mmCIF file of C-alpha atoms in Angstrom:
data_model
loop_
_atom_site.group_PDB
_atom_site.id
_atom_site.type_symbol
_atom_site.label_atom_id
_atom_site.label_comp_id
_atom_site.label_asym_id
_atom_site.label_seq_id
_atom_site.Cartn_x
_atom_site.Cartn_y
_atom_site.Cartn_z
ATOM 1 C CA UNK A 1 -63.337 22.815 88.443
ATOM 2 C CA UNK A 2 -59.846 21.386 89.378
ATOM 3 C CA UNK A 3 -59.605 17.452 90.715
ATOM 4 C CA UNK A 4 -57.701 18.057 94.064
ATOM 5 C CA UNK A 5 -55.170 15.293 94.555
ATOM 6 C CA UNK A 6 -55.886 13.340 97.761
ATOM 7 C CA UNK A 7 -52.837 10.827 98.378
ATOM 8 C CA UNK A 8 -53.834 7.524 99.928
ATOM 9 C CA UNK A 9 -54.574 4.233 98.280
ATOM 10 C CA UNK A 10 -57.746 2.725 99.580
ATOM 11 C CA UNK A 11 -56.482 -0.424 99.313
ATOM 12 C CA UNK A 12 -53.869 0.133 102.262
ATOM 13 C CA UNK A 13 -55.165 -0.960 105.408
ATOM 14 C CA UNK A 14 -55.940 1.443 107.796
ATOM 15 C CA UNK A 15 -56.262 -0.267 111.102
ATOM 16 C CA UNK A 16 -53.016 -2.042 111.354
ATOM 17 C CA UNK A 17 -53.797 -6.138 111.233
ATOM 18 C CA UNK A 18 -52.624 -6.716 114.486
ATOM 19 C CA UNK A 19 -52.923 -3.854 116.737
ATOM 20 C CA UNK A 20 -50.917 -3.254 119.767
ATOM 21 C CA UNK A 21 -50.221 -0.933 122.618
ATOM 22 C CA UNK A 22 -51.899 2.367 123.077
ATOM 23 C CA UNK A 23 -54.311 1.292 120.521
ATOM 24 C CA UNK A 24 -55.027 -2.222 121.621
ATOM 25 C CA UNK A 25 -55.543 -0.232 124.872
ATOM 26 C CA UNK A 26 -58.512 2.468 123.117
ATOM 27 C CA UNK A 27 -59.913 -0.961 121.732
ATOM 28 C CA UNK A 28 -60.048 -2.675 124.747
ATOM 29 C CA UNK A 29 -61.352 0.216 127.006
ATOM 30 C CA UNK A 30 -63.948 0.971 124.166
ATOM 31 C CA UNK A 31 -65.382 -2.594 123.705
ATOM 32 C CA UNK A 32 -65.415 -2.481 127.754
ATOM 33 C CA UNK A 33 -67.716 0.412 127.776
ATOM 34 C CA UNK A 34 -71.594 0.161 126.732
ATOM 35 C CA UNK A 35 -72.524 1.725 123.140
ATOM 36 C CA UNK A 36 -74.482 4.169 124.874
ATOM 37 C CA UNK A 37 -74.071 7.086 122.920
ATOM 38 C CA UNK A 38 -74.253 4.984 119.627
ATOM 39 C CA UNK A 39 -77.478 2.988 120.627
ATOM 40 C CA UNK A 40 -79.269 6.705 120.507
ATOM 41 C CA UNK A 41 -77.235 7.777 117.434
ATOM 42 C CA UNK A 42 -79.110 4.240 115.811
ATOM 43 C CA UNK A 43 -82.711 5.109 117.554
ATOM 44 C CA UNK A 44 -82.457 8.412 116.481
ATOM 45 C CA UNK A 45 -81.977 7.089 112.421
ATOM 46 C CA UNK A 46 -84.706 4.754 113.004
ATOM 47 C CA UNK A 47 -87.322 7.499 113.826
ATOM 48 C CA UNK A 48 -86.042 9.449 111.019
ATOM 49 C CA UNK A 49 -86.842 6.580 108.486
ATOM 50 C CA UNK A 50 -89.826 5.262 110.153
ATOM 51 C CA UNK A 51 -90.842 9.327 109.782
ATOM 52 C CA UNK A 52 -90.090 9.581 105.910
ATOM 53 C CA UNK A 53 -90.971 6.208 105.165
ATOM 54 C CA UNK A 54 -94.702 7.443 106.687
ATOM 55 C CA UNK A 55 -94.498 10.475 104.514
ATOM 56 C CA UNK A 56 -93.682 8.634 101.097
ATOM 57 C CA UNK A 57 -96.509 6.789 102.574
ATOM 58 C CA UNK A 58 -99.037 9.826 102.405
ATOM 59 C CA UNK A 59 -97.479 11.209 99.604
ATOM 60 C CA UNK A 60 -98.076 8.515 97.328
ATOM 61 C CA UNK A 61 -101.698 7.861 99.123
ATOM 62 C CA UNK A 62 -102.789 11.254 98.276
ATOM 63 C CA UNK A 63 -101.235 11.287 94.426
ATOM 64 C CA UNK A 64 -103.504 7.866 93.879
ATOM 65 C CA UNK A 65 -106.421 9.458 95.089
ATOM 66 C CA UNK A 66 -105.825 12.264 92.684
ATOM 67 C CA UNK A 67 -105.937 10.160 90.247
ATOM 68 C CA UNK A 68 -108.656 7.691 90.859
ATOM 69 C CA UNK A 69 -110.715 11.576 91.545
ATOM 70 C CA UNK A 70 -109.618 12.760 88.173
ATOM 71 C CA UNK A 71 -110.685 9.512 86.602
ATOM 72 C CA UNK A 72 -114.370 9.765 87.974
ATOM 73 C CA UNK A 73 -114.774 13.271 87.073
ATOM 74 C CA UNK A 74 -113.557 12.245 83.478
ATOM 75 C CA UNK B 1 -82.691 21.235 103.332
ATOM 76 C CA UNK B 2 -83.958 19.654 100.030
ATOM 77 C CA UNK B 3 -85.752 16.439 99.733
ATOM 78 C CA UNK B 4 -84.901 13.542 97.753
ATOM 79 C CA UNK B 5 -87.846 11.493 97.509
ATOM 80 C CA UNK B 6 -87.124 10.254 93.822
ATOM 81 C CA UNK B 7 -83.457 8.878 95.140
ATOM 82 C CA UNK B 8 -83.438 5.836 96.347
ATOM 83 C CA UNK B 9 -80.119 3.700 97.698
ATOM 84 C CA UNK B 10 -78.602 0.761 94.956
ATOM 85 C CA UNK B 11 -76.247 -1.393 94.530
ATOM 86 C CA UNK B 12 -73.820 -0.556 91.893
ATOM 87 C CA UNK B 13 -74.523 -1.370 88.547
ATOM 88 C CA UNK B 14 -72.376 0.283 85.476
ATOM 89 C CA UNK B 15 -74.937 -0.084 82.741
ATOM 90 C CA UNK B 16 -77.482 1.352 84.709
ATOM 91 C CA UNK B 17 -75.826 4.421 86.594
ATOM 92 C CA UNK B 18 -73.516 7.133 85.003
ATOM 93 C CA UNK B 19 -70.555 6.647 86.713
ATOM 94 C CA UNK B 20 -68.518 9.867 84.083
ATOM 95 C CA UNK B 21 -70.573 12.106 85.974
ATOM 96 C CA UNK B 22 -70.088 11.588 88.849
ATOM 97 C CA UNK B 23 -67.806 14.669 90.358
ATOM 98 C CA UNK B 24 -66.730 14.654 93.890
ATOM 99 C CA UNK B 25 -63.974 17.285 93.238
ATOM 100 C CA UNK B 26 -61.320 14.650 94.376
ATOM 101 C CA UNK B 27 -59.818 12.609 91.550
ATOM 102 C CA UNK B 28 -59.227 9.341 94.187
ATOM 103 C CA UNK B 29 -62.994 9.074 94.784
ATOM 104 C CA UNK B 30 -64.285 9.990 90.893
ATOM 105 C CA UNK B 31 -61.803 7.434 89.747
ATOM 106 C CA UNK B 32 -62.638 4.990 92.566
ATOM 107 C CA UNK B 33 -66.109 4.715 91.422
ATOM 108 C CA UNK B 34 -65.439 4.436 87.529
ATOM 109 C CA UNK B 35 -62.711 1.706 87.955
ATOM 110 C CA UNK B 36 -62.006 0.301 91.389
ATOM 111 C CA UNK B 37 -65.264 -0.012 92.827
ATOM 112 C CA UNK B 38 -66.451 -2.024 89.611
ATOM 113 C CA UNK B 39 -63.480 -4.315 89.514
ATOM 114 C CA UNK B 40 -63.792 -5.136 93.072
ATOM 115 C CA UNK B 41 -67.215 -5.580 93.033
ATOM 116 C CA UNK B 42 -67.283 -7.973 89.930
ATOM 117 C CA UNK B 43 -64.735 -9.810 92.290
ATOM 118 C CA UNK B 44 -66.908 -9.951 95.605
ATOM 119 C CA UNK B 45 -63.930 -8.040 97.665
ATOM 120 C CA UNK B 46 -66.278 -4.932 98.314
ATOM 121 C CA UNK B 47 -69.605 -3.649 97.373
ATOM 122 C CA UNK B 48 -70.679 -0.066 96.373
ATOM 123 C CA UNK B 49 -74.711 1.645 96.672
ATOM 124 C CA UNK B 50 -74.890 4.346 95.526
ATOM 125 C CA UNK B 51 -78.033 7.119 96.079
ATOM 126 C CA UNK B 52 -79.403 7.251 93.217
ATOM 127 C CA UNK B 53 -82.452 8.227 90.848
ATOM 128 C CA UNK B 54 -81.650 5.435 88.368
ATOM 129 C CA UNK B 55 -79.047 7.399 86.565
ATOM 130 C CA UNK B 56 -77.463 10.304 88.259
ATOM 131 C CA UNK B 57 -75.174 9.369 91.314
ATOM 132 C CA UNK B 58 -75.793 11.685 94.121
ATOM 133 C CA UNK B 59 -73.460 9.878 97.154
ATOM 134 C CA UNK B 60 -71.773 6.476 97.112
ATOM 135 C CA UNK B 61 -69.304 4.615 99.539
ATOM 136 C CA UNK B 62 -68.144 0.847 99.258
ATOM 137 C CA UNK B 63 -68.408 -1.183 102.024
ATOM 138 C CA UNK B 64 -66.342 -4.512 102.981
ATOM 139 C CA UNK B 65 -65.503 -7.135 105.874
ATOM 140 C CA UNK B 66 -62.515 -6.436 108.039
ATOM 141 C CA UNK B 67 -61.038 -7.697 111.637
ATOM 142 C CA UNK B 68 -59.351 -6.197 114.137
ATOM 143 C CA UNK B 69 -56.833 -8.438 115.870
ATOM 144 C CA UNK B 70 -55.843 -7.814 119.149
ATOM 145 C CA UNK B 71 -52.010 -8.542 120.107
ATOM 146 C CA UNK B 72 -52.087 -11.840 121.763
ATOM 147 C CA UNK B 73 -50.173 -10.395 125.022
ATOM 148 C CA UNK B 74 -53.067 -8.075 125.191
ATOM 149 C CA UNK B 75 -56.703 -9.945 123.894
ATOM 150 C CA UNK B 76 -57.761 -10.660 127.346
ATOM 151 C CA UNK B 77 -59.272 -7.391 127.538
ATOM 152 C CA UNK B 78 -61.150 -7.938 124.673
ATOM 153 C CA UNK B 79 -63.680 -10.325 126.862
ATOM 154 C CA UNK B 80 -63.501 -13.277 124.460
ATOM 155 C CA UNK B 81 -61.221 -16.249 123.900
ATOM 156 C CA UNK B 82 -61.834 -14.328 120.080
ATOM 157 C CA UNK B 83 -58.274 -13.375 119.701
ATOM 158 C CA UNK B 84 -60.394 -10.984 116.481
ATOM 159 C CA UNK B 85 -62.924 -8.872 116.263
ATOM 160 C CA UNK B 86 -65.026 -8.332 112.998
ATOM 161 C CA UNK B 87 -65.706 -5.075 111.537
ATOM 162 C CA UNK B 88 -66.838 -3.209 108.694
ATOM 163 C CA UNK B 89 -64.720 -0.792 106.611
ATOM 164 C CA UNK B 90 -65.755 1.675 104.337
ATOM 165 C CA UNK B 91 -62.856 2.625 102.578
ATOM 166 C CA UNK B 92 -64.279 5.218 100.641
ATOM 167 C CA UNK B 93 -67.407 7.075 100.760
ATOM 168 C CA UNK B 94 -68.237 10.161 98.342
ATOM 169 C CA UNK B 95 -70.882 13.060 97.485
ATOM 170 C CA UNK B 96 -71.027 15.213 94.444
ATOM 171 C CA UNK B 97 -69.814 18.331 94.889
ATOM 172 C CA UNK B 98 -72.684 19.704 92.830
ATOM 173 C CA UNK B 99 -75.219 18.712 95.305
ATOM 174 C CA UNK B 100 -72.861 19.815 98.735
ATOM 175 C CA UNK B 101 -74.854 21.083 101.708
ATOM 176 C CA UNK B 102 -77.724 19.950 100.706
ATOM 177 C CA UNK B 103 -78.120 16.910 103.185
ATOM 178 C CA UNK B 104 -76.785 14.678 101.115
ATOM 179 C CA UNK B 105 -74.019 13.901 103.384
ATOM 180 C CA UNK B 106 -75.950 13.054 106.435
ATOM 181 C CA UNK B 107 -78.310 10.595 104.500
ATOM 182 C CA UNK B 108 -75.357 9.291 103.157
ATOM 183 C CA UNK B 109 -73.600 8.562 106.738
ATOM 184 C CA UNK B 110 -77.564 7.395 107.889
ATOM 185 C CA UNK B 111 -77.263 4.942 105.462
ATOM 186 C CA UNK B 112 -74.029 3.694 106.628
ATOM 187 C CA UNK B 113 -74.823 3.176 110.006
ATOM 188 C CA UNK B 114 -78.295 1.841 109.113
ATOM 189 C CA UNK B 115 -76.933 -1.269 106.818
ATOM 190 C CA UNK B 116 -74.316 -1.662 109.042
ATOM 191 C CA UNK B 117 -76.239 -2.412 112.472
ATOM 192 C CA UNK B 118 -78.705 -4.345 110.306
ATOM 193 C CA UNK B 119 -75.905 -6.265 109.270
ATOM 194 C CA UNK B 120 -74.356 -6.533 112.775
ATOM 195 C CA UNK B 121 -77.449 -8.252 114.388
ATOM 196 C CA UNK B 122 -77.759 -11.039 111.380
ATOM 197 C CA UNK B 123 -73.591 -11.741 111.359
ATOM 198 C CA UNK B 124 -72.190 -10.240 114.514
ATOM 199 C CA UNK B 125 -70.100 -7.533 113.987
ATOM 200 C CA UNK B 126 -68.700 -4.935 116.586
ATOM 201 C CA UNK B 127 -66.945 -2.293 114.716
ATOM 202 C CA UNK B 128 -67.871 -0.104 111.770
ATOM 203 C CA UNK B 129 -64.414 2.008 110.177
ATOM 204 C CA UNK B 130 -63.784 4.588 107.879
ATOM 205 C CA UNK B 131 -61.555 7.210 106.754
ATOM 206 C CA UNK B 132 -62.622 10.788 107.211
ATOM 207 C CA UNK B 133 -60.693 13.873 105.691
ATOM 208 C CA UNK B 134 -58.909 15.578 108.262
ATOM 209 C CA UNK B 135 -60.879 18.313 108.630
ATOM 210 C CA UNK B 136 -61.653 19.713 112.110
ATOM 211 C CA UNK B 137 -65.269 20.522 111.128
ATOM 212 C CA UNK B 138 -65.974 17.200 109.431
ATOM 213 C CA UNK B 139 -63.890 15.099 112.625
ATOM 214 C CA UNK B 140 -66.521 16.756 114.882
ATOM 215 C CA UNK B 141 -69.439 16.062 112.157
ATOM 216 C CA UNK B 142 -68.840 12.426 112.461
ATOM 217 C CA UNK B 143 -68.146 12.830 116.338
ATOM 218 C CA UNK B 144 -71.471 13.941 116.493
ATOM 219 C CA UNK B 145 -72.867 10.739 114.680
ATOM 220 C CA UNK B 146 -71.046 8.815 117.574
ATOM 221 C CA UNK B 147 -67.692 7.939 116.017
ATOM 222 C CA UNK B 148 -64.193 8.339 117.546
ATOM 223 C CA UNK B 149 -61.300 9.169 116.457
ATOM 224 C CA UNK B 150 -58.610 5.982 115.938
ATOM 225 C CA UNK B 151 -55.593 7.055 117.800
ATOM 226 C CA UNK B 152 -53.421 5.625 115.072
ATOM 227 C CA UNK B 153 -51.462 7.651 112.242
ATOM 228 C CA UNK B 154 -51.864 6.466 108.679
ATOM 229 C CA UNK B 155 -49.971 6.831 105.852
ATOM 230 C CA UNK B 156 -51.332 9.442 104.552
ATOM 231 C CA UNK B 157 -51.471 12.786 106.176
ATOM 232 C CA UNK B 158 -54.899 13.623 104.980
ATOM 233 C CA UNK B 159 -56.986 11.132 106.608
ATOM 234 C CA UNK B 160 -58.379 10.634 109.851
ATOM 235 C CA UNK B 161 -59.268 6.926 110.844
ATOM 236 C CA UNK B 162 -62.813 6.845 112.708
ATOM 237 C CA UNK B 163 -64.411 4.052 114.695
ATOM 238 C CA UNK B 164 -68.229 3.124 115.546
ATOM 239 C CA UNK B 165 -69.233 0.844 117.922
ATOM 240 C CA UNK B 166 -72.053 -1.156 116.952
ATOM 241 C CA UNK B 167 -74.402 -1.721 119.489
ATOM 242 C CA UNK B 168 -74.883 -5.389 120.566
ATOM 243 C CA UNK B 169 -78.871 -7.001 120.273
ATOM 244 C CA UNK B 170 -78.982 -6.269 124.007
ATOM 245 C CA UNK B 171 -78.581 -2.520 123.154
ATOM 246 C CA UNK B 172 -81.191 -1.955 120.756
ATOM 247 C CA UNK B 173 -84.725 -3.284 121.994
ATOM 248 C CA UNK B 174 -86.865 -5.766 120.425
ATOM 249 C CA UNK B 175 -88.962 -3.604 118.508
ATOM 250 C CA UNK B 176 -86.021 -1.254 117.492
ATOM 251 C CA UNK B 177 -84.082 -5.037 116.079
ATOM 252 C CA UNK B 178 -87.268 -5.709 114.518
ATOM 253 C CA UNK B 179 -87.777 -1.911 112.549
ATOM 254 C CA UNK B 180 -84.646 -2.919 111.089
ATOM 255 C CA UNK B 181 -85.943 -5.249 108.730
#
């Protein structure tokens, strides 16, 4: 498969270092307003860990069981 | 959607994880992570994880401190005498184009966010910034994760600067601050 070019250095800064204008202005209003939406974008993650982390949980549980059964049957 | 119980999130580490095959289908992320991301790590100026089984590289992104510095005409807004305000930029984030649609992505932006609020309520830190392609579908992918687009135009033409608020210890609850750890 072909490497498709992609032309910007990662080193260059990408929020300018001092920022002025219309975009001080979307900074400021932002950091005014609550992090609603992001607060439930976080909670939401959370309970999707806290869900697989419970899984892995059970998963490995029930494996050691299996095993500690197959040993006793041996 | 497949499950990747076997994968687990590291830090970077060249004799451990083969970086040659890893294959975005972008040369500027495949050679990021075989030279850039190593230098700069051995140098403290970023730091890469990548999802991982112990070999095979699934996802990666690098992660380092920034600011944001408001004009000084203009930081009153900002609430603070802080004239700054510190964020986190990820200036480059990548999955292998083997393994595309496949969920990789989304555990790969859930892993962002998660490190970075965790790291937020031990350091304060308001911002979180990256770079997406620009995409239309992928803008409104990371829209729906709760970022914004940057109205600012970089110097590239492909890129789309995004922003993420992270919420403040007074937005999360006690219990949610404490699953974090």
């Amino acid at each position: 498969m072909s490497m498709k070019p992609l032309s910007y250095n990662p080193s260059d800064v990408f929020v300018p270092s001092k920022v002025t204008g219309e975009l001080a202005k979307f900074f400021i209003d932002d950091l005014a307003e609550p992090a609603t939406r992001e607060a439930e974008v976080i909670r939401e993650i959370l309970k999707k860990r806290a869900q697989r982390n419970e899984q892995i949980t059970r998963t490995t549980a029930w494996a050691t069981f299996s095993e500690v059964a197959a040993s006793r049957e041996d | 959607m497949r499950t990747f119980n076997d994968f687990d999130w590291e830090v970077l580490d060249r004799r451990k994880h083969d970086v040659q095959d890893f294959s975005s289908g972008f040369s500027v992320f495949d050679e990021h992570i075989r030279i850039d991301a190593i230098l700069q790590q051995s140098n403290g100026l970023s730091q890469t994880r990548v999802f991982t089984n112990g070999k095979h590289i699934l996802a990666y992104y690098t992660a380092k401190c920034t600011k944001l510095q408001i004009d000084d005409t203009e930081q009153s807004g900002i609430g603070s005498k802080e004239k700054t305000v510190p964020a986190i930029e990820i200036p480059m984030l990548a999955v292998d184009q083997r393994l595309h649609r496949q969920g990789i992505g989304e555990e790969l932006l859930q892993e962002i966010l998660y490190q970075s609020v965790t790291i937020s309520q031990l350091v304060g830190c308001r911002y979180l910034f990256l770079r997406a392609i620009k995409l239309e579908w992928l803008i409104r992918w990371y829209k729906d994760f709760g970022f914004k687009e940057i109205p600012f135009e970089v110097i590239d033409e492909f890129t789309q600067p995004m922003s993420f608020k992270l919420p403040t210890v007074q937005e999360l609850s006690e219990e949610e601050f404490e699953s974090l750890f």
